[in-house]
Short mmCIF file of C-alpha atoms and ligand atoms in Angstrom, two decimals:
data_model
loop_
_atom_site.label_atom_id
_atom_site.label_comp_id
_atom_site.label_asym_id
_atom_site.label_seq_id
_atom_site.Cartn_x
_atom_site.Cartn_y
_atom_site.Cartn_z
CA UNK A 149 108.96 105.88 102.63
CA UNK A 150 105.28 106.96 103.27
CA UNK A 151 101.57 105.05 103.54
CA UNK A 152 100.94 107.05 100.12
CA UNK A 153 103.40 104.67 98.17
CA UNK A 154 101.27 101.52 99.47
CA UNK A 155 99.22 100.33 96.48
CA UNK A 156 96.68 97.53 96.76
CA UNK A 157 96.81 95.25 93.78
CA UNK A 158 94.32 92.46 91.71
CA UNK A 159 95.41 90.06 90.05
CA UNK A 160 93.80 88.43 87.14
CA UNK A 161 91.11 85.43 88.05
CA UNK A 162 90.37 82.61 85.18
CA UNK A 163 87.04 81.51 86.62
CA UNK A 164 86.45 78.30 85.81
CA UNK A 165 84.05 75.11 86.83
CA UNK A 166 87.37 73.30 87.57
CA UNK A 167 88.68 75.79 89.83
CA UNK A 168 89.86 79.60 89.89
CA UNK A 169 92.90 80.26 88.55
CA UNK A 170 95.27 83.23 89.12
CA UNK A 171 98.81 84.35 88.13
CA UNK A 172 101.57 86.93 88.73
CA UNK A 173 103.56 88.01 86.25
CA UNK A 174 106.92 90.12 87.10
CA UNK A 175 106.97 93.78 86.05
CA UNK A 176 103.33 93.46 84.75
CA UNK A 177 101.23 92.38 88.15
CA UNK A 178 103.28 93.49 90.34
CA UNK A 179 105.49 96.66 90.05
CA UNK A 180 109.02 95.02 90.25
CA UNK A 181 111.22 92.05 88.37
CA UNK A 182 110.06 89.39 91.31
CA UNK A 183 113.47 88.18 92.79
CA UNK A 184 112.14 85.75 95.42
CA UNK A 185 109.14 84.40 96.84
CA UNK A 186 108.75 83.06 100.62
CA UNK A 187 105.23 81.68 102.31
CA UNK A 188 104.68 81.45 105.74
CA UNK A 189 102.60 78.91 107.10
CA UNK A 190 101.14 76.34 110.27
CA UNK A 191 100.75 79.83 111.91
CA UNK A 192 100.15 79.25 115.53
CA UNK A 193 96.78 81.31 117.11
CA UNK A 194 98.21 84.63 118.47
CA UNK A 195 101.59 84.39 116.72
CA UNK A 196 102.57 88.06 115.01
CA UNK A 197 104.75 87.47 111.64
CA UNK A 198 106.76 90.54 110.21
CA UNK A 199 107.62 93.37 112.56
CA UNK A 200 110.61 95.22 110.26
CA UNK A 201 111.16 97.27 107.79
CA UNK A 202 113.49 97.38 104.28
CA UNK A 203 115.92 99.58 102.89
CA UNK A 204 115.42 98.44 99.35
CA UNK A 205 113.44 95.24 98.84
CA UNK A 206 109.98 96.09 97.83
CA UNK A 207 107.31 93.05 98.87
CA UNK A 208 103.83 92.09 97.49
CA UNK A 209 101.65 90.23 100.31
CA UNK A 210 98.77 87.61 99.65
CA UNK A 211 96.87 85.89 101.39
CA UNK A 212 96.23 82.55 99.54
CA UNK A 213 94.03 80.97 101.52
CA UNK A 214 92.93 81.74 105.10
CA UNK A 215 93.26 85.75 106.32
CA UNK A 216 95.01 87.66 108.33
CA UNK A 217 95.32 91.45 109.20
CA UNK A 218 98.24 93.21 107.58
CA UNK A 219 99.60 96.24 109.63
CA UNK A 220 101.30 99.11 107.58
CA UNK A 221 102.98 101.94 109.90
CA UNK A 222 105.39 104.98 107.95
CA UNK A 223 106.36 106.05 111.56
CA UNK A 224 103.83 108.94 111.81
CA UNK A 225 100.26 106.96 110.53
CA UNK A 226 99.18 103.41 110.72
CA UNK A 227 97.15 101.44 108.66
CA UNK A 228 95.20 98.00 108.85
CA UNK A 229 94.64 95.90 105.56
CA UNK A 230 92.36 93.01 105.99
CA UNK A 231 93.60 90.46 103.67
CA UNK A 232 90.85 87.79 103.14
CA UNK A 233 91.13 87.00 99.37
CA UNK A 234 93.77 85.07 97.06
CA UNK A 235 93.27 87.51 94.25
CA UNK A 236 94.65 90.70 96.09
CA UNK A 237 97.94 91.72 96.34
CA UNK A 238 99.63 94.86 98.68
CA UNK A 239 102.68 95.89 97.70
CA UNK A 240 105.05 97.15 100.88
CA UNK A 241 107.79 99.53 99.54
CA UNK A 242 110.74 99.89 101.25
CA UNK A 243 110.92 102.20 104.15
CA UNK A 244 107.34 101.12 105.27
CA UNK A 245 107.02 98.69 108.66
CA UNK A 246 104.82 95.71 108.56
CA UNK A 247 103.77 93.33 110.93
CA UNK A 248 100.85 90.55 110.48
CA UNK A 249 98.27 89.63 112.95
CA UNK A 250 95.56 87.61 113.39
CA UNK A 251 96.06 84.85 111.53
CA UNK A 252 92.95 82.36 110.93
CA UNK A 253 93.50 78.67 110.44
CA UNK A 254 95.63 77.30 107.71
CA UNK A 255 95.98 80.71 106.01
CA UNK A 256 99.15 80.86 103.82
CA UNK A 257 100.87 84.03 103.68
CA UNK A 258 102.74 84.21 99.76
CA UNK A 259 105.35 87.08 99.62
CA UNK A 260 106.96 88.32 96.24
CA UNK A 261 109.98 90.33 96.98
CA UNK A 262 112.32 92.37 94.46
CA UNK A 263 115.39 91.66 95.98
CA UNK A 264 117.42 88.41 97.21
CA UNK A 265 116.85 87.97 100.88
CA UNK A 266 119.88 89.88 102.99
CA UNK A 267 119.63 90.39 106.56
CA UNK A 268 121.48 93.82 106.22
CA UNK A 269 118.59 94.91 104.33
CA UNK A 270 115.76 94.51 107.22
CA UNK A 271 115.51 97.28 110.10
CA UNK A 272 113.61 95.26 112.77
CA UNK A 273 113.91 97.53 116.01
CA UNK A 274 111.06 99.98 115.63
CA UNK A 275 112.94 103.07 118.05
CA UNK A 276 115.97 102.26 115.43
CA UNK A 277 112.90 101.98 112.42
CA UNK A 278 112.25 105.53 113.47
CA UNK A 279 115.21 106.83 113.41
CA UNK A 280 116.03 105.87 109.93
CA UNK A 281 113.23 107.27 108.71
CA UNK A 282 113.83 110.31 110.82
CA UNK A 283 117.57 110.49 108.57
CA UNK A 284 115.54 109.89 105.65
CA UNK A 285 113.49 112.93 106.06
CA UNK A 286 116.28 115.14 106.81
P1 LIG B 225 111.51 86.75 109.33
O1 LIG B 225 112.01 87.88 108.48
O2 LIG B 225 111.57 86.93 110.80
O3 LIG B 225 110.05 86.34 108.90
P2 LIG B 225 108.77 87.33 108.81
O4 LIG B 225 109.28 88.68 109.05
O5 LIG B 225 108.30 87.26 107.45
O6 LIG B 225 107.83 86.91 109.85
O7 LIG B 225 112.36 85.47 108.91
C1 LIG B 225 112.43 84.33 109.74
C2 LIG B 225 113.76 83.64 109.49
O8 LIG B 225 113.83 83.18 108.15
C3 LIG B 225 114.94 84.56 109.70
O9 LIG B 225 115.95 83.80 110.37
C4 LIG B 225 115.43 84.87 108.32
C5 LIG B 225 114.99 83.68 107.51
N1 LIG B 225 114.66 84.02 106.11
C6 LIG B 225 115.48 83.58 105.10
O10 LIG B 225 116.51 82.91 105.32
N2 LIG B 225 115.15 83.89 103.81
C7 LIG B 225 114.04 84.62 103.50
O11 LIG B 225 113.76 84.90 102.30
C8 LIG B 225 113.21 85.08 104.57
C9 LIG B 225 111.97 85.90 104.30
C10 LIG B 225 113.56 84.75 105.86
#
């Protein structure tokens, strides 16, 4: 539920005059059996992505190429993660709101999620965000 359960993660880098080469493995990398994965693309200037919360599904962020600025908010503090670099993960825990902002050119957005996607599972009103969090607490 809190900012204190946000971990930033790196993964491994195989350097390598061919090319760099990374990899993710499930339950080792990153902190969960990895369910699903989505990217998010073609980002328009200005466009926000995110902007909701889980109940369950824990999610690793990375920016592959490109950058963008990863907002973290636990309802009381807010946070701003620059992510600029293939090889570094953040891992979202359920209960935590994200949004992303400032997306540069071409950047691709990977996500690695713990749980199958299901709509039930996403808060995205922040006054109803609060509120659950507010339950959570109590
Ligand atoms: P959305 O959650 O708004 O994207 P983000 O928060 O990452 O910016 O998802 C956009 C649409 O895509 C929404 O209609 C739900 C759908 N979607 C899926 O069908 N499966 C998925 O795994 C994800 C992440 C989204």
């Amino acid at each position: 539920m809190s900012l204190d359960n946000v971990r930033i993660l790196e993964f491994p880098k195989i350097c390598d005059p061919r090319g760099n080469l990374s990899f993710i493995e499930g339950g080792c990398h990153v902190p969960f059996a990895i369910k699903r994965v989505f990217y998010i693309y073609d980002v328009p200037g200005g466009a926000c992505r995110g902007a909701h919360a889980h109940k369950q599904n824990s999610t690793v962020l990375i920016a592959l190429s490109g950058s963008f600025d990863l907002h973290l908010s636990d309802g009381e503090r807010e946070i701003i993660i620059p992510m600029n670099r293939s090889t570094k993960g953040v891992l979202i825990p359920p209960g935590v709101w994200d949004s992303m902002h400032n997306f540069t050119t071409g950047t691709v957005l990977l996500a690695l999620c713990s749980h199958y996607y299901e709509e039930e599972d996403y808060i995205r009103d922040y006054d109803a965000y609060l509120e659950y969090i507010k339950t959570r607490k109590t």
